[in-house]
Structure formats: C-alpha cells, structure tokens
PDB file of C-alpha atoms in Angstrom:
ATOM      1  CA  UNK A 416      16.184  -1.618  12.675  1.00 65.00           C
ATOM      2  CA  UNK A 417      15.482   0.898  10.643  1.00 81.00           C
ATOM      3  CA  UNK A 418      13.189  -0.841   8.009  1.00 95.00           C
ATOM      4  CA  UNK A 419      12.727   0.640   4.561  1.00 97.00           C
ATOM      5  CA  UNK A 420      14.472   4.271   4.657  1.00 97.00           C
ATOM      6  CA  UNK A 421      12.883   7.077   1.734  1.00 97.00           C
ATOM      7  CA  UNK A 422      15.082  10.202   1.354  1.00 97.00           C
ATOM      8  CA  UNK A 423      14.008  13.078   0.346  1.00 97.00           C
ATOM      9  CA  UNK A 424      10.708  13.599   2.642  1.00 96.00           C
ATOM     10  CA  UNK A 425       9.702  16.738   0.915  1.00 97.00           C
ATOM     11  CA  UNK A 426      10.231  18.198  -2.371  1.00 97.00           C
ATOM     12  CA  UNK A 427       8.910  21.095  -4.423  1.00 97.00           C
ATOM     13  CA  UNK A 428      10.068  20.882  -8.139  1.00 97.00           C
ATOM     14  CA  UNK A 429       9.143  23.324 -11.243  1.00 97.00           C
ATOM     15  CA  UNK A 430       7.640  21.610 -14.162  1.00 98.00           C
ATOM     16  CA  UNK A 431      10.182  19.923 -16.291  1.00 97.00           C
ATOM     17  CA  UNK A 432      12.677  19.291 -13.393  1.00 97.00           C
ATOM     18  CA  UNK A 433      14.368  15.797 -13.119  1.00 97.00           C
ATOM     19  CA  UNK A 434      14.854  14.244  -9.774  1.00 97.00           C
ATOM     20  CA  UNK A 435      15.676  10.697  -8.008  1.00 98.00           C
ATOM     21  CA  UNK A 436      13.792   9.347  -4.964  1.00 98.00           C
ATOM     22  CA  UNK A 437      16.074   7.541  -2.895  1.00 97.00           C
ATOM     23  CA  UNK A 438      14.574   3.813  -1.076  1.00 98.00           C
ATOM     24  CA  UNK A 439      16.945   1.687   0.964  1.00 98.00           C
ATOM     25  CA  UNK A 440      16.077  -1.171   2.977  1.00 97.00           C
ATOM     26  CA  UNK A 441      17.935  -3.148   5.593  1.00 96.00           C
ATOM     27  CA  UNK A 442      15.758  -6.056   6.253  1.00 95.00           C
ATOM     28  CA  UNK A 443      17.619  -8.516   2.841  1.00 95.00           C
ATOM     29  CA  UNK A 444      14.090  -8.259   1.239  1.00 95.00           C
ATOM     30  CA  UNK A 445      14.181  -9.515  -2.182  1.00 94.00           C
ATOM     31  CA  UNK A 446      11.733  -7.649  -3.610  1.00 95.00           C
ATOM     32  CA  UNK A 447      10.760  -3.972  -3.766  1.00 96.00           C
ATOM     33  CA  UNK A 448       7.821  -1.697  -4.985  1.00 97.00           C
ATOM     34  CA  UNK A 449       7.178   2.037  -5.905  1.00 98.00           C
ATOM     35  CA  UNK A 450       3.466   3.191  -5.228  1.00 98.00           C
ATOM     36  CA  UNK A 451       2.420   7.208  -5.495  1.00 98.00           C
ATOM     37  CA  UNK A 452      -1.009   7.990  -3.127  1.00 97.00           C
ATOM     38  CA  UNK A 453      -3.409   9.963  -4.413  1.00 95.00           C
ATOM     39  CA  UNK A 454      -6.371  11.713  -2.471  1.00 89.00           C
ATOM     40  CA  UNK A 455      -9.431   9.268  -3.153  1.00 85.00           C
ATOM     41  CA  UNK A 456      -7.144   6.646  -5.545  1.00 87.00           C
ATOM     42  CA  UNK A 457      -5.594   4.693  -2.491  1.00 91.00           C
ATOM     43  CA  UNK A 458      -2.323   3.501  -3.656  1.00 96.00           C
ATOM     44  CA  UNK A 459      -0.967   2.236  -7.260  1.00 97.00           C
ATOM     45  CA  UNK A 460       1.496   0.474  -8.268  1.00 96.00           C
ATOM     46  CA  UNK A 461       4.396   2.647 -10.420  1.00 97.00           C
ATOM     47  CA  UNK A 462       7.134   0.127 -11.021  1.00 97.00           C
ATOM     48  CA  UNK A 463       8.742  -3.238  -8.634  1.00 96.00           C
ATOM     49  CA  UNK A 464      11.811  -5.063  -8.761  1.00 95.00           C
ATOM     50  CA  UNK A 465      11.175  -8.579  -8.228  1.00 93.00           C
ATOM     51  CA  UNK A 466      14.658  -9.151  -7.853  1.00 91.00           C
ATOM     52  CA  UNK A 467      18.424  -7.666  -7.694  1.00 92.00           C
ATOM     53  CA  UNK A 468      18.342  -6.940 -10.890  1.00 90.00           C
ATOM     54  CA  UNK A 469      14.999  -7.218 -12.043  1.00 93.00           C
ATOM     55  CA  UNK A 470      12.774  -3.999 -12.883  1.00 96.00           C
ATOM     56  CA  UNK A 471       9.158  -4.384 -14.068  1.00 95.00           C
ATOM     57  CA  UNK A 472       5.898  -1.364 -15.036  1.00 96.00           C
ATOM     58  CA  UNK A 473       3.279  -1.225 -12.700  1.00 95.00           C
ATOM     59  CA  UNK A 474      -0.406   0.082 -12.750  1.00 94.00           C
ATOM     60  CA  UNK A 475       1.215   3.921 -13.630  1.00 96.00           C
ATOM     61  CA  UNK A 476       4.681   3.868 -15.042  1.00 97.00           C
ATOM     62  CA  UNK A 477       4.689   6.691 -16.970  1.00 97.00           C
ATOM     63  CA  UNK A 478       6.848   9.570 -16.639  1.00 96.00           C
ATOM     64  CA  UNK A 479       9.240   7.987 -14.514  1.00 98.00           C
ATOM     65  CA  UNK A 480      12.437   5.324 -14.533  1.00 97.00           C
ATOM     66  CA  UNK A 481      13.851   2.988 -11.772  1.00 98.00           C
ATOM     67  CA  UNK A 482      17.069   1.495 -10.875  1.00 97.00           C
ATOM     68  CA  UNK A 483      17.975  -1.650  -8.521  1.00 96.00           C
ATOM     69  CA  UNK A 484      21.137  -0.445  -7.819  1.00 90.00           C
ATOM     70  CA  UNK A 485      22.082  -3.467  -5.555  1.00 95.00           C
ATOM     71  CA  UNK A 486      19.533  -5.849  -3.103  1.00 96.00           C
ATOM     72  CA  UNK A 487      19.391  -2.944  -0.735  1.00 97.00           C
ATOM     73  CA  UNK A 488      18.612   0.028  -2.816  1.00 97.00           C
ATOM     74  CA  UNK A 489      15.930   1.172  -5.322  1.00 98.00           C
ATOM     75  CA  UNK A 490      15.291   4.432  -6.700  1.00 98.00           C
ATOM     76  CA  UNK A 491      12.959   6.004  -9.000  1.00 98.00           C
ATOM     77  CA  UNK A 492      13.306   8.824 -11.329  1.00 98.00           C
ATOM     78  CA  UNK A 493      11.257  11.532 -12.548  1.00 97.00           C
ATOM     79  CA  UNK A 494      13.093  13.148 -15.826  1.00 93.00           C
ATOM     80  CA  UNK A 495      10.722  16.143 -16.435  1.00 97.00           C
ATOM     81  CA  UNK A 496       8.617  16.558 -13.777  1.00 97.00           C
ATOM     82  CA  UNK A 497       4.889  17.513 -14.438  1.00 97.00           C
ATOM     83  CA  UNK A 498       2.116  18.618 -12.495  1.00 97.00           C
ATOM     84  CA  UNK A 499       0.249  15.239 -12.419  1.00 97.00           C
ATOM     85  CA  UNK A 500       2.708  13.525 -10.442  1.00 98.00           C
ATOM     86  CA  UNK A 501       2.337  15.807  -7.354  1.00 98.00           C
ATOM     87  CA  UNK A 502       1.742  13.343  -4.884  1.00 98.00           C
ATOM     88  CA  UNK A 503       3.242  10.958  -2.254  1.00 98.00           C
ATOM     89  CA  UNK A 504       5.788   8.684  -2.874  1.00 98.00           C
ATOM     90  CA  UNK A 505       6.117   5.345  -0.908  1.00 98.00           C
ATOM     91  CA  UNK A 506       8.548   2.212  -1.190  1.00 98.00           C
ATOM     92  CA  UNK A 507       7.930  -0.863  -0.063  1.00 97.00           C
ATOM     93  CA  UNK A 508       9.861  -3.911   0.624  1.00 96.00           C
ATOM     94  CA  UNK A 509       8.648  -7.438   1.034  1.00 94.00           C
ATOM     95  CA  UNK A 510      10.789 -10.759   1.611  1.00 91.00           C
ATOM     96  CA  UNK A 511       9.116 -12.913  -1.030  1.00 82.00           C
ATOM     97  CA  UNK A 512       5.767 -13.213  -3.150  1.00 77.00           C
ATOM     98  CA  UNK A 513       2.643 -12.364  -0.644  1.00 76.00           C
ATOM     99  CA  UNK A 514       4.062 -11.785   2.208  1.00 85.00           C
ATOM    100  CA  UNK A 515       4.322  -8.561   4.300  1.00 89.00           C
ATOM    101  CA  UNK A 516       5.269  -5.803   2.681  1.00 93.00           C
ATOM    102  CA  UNK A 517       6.643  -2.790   4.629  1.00 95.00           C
ATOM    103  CA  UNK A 518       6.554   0.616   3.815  1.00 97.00           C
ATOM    104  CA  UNK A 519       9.112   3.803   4.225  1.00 97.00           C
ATOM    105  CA  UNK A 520       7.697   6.815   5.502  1.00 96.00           C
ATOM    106  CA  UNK A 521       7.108   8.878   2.249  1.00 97.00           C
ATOM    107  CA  UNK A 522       8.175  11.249  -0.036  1.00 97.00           C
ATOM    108  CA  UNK A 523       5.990  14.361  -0.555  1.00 97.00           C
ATOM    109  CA  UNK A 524       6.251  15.793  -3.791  1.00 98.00           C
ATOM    110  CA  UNK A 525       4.768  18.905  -5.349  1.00 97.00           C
ATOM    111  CA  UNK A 526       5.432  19.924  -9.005  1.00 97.00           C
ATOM    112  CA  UNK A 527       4.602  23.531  -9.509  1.00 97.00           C
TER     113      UNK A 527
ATOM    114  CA  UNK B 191     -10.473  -0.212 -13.931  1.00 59.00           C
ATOM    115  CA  UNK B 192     -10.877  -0.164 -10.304  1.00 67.00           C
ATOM    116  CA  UNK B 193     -10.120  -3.862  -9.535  1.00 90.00           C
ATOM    117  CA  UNK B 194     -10.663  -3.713  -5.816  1.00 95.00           C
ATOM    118  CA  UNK B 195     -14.015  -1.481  -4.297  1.00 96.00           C
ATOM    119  CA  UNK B 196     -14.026  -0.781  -0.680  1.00 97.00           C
ATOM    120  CA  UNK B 197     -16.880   1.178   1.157  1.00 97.00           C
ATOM    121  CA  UNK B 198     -17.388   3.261   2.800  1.00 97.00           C
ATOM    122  CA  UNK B 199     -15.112   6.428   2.099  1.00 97.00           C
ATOM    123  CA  UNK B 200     -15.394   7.983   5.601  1.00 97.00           C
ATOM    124  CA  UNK B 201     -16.685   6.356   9.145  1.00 97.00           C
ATOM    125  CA  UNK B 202     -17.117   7.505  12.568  1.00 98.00           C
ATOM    126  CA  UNK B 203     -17.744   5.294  15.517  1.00 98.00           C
ATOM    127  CA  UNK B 204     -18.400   5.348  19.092  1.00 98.00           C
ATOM    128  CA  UNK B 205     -15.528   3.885  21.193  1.00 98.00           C
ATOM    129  CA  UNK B 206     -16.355   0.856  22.114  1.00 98.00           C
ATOM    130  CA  UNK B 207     -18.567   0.113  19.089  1.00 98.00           C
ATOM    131  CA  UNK B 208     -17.841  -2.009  15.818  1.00 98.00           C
ATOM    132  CA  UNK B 209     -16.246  -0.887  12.837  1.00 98.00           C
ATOM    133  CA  UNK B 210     -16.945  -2.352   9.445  1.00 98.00           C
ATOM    134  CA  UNK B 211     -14.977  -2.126   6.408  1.00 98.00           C
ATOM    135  CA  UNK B 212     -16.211  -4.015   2.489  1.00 98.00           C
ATOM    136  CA  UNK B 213     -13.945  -4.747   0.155  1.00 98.00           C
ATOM    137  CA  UNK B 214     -15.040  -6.031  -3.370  1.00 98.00           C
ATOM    138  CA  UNK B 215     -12.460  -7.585  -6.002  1.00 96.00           C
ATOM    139  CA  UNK B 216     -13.125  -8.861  -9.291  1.00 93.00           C
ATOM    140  CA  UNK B 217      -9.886 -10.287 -10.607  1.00 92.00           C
ATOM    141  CA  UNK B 218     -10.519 -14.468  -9.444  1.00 91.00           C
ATOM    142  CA  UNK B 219      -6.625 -15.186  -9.444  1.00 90.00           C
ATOM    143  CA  UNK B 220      -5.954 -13.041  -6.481  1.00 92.00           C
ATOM    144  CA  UNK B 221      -5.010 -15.051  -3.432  1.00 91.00           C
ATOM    145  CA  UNK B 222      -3.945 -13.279  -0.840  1.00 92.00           C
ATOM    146  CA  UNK B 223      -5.881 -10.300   0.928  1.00 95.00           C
ATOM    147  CA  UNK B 224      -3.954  -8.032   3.557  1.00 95.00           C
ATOM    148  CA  UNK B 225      -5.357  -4.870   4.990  1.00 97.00           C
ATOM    149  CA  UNK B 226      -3.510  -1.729   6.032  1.00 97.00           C
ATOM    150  CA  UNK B 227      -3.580   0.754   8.510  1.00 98.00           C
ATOM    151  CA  UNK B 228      -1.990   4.166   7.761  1.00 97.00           C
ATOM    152  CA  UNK B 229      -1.688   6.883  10.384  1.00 97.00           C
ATOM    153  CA  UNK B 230      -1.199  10.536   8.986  1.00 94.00           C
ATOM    154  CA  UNK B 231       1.960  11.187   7.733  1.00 93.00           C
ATOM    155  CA  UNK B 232       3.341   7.562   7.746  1.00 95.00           C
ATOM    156  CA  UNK B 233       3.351   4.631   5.686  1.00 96.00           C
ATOM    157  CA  UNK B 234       1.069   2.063   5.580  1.00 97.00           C
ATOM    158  CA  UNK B 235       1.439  -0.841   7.854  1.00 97.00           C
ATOM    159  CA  UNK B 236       0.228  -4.309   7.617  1.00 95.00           C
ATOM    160  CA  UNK B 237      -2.988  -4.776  10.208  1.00 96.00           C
ATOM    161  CA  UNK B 238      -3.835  -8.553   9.324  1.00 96.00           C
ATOM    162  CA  UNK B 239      -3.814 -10.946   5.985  1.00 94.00           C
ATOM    163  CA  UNK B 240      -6.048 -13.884   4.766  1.00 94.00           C
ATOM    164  CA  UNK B 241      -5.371 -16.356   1.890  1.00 91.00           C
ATOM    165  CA  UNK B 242      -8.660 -17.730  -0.028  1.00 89.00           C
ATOM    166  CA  UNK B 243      -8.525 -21.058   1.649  1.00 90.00           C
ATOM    167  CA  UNK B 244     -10.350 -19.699   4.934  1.00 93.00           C
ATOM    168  CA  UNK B 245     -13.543 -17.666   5.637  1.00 94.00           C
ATOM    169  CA  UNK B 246     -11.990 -16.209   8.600  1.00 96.00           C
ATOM    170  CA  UNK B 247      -9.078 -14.786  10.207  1.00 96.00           C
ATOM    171  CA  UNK B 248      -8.839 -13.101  13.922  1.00 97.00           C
ATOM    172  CA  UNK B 249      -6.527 -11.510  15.254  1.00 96.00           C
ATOM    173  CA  UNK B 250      -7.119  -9.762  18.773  1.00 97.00           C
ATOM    174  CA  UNK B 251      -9.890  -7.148  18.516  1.00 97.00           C
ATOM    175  CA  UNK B 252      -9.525  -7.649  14.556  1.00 97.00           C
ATOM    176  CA  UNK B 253     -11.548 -10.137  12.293  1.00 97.00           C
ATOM    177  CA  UNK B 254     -11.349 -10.587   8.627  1.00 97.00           C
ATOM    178  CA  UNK B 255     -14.132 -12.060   6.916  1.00 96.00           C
ATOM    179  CA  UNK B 256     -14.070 -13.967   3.063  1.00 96.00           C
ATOM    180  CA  UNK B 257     -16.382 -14.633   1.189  1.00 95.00           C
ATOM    181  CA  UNK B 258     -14.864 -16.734  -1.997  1.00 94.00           C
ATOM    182  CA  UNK B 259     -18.433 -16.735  -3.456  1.00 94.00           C
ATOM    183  CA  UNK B 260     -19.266 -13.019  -3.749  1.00 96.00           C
ATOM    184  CA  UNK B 261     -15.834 -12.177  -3.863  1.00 96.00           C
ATOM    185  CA  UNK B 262     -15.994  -9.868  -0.937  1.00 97.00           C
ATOM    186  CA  UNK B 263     -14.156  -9.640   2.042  1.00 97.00           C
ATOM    187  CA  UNK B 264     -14.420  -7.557   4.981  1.00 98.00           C
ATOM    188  CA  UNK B 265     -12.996  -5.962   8.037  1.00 98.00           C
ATOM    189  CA  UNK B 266     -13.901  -5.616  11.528  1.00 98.00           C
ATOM    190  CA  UNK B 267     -12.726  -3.749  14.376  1.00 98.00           C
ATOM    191  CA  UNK B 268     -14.483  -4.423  18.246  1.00 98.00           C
ATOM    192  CA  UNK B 269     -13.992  -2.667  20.948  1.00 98.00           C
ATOM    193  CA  UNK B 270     -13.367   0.171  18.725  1.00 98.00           C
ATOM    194  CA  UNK B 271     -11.104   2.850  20.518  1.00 98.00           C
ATOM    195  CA  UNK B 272     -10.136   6.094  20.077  1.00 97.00           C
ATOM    196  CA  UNK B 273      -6.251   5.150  18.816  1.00 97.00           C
ATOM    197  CA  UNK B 274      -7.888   3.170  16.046  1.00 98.00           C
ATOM    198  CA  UNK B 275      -8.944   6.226  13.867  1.00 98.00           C
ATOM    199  CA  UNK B 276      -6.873   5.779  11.178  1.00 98.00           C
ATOM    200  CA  UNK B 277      -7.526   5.446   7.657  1.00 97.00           C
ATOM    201  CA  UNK B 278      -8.130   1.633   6.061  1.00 98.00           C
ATOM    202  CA  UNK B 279      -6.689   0.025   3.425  1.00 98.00           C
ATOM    203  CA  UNK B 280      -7.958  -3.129   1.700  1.00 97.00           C
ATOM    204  CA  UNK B 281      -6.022  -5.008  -0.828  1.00 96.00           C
ATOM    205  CA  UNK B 282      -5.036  -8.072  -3.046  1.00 95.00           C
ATOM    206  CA  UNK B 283      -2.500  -9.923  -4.786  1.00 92.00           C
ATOM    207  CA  UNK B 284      -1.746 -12.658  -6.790  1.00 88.00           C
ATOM    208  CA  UNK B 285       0.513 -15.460  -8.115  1.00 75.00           C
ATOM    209  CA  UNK B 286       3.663 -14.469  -9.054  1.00 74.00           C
ATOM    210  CA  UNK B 287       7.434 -13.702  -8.326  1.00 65.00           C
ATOM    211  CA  UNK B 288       6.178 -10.696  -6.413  1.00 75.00           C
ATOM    212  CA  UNK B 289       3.939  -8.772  -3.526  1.00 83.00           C
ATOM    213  CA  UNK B 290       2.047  -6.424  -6.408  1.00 91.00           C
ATOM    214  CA  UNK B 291      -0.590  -4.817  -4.667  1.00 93.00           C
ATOM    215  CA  UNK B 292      -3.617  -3.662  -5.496  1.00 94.00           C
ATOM    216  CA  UNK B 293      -5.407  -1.086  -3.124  1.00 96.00           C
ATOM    217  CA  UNK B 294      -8.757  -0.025  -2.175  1.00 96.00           C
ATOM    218  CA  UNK B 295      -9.409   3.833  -2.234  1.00 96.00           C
ATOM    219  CA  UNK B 296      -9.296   3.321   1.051  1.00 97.00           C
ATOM    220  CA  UNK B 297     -11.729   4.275   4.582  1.00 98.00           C
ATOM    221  CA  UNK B 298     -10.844   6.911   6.929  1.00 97.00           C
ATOM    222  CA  UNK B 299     -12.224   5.839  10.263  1.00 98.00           C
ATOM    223  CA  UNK B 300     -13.150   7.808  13.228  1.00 98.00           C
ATOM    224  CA  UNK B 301     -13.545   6.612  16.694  1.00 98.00           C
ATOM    225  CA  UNK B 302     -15.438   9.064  19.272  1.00 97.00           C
ATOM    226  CA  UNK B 303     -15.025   9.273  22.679  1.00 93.00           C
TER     227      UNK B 303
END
C-alpha cells in the first residue's frame, strides 16, 4: 500500500509565486491534516479536513488555502509565496478522531 | 503558546542504556497522547499511544509513563540501540471530530556504540 502519497518532494519558489501541494491517500481515511516543520517548532497544525467535504484553520493558517477535492485527496495552496513559509510540508491521514495518524513523506519548500 | 513542553532538545546514549524523554501539557481536555518517531528525511511515524485512563503503556523495549496529576508524561526507550537514534516527538489531542495534533519541539536522540 502506498499510504499517504505528497507530490511535489522539492520545490524552490520566488517570493510571490502561487503553488498547490498535492496529498493523496489510499487507506479510506476520513480525515486529513496539513502540518509545516520548522527547525526547533516541532510540527503545527496549518489546516484539516475532518471530513469529505469539510475544511477547518489550524494552529497557522495563514497565507495558504485547502481543498478536499474528494475522500482521497487534499491539497493545500500557497497564493503568494513568502519567505516565512520555507519549510517542510507534511500530510497526514487518520481513520477517525485519535487514532493513528500517518504521515506522507514531505514536501520541501524554499521561498527565495 | 507552547501547549505541549518536551525536554530535552538533544540526547546521546550508550547502546544498551535508557533513554528518557518529558513531555509537559497544559491544556486538561487532551486525552490522548501518541509519540512519534521521525527518521531524516521521512515522515513521522507513530511509536506508541496512551489515553488518560492508565499510568502506563509498554510496548516491547518502549514504555510510556502518565502522570494525570502533574500533567506530564514520559518516554522510555531500554536496551537503547544504535537504530533508535532518531528524533522524538511527543504529542496530544483532544475531543473532537478529528486527530488535531499538537507537537512537542521535539528530541533528537543519539545512541552510541
């Protein structure tokens, strides 16, 4: 199985750049999270879907946008990309409230 | 506000010794308490979870310890080997229709030969 799938792994964007993170999972999770991991911050919450077609903020929403485009997918947009949100990008999936959540692989983004 | 402490930021180990994690919360409606283990350049992955209604949970060569009181829990690792050194993540959730986490800063552990 392939779990909770993040595309792009890398990206280098100029200030004011837009772009959309890609999350997929294949494990019929109902729920699923964006966090961003910062050196000596651990991870925070940006936004989570609670359901298919649910969207809620997090601890850190601004600056970006997110979609549930169907159960499977998620994604989260940056319209103008700024420095401060250089950082790593990881979606999570979990089947229902407090249990297990798993986590894609990352998406490493620098804004220059 | 940081809403979940852990300590300390870095730790090295002998193989074969014990490694010891602290995790601090403040927010009293948080009920459930996993930690994760993230190697570099992955994800995090679930190590082992406790719920408020026990002191302690083991799981092989890992142990979580609760204290409801002080509002503290704690990891440990025995045995400690070299494939553990990894960096720690402690963190808590509560009530509601979904898994919201909130992390610790997190512990990068080092095990020795």
């Amino acid at each position: 199985n392939a779990g909770v799938t993040q595309t792009p792994k890398f990206q280098v964007l100029k200030t004011g750049q837009s772009m959309t993170l890609q999350c997929a999972q294949d494990m019929n999770h109902n729920s699923m999270y964006w966090y961003r991991q910062d050196p000596g911050m651990g991870l925070r919450l940006i936004y989570y879907s609670a359901s298919e077609g649910t969207t809620d903020k997090g601890e850190v929403p601004n600056g970006y946008n997110v979609s549930r485009l169907n159960k499977r997918e998620f994604s989260l947009r940056l319209e103008s990309a700024a420095p401060s949100q250089t950082s790593v990008y990881f979606c999570a999936s979990t089947l229902d409230r407090n249990t297990e959540a798993f986590f894609g692989q990352g998406t490493r983004l620098t804004v220059v | 506000q940081q809403q979940v402490k852990q300590s300390p930021q870095s730790l090295i180990v002998q193989k074969g010794g014990i490694s010891i994690i602290n995790c601090a919360y403040e927010n009293t409606a948080f009920d459930y308490f996993p930690w994760y283990q993230q190697f570099p350049g992955k994800g995090p992955a679930l190590l082992i979870a406790i719920r408020p209604d026990v002191s302690e949970k083991k799981e092989g060569r890992f142990t979580i310890s609760f204290n409801k009181s002080a509002k503290q829990f704690s990891l440990h690792i025995m045995d400690s080997q070299p494939g553990d050194s990894a960096t720690y993540f402690c963190a808590a959730s509560k009530a509601g229709t979904a898994s919201k986490l909130t992390f610790g800063t997190g512990t990068r552990l080092q095990v020795t030969l």
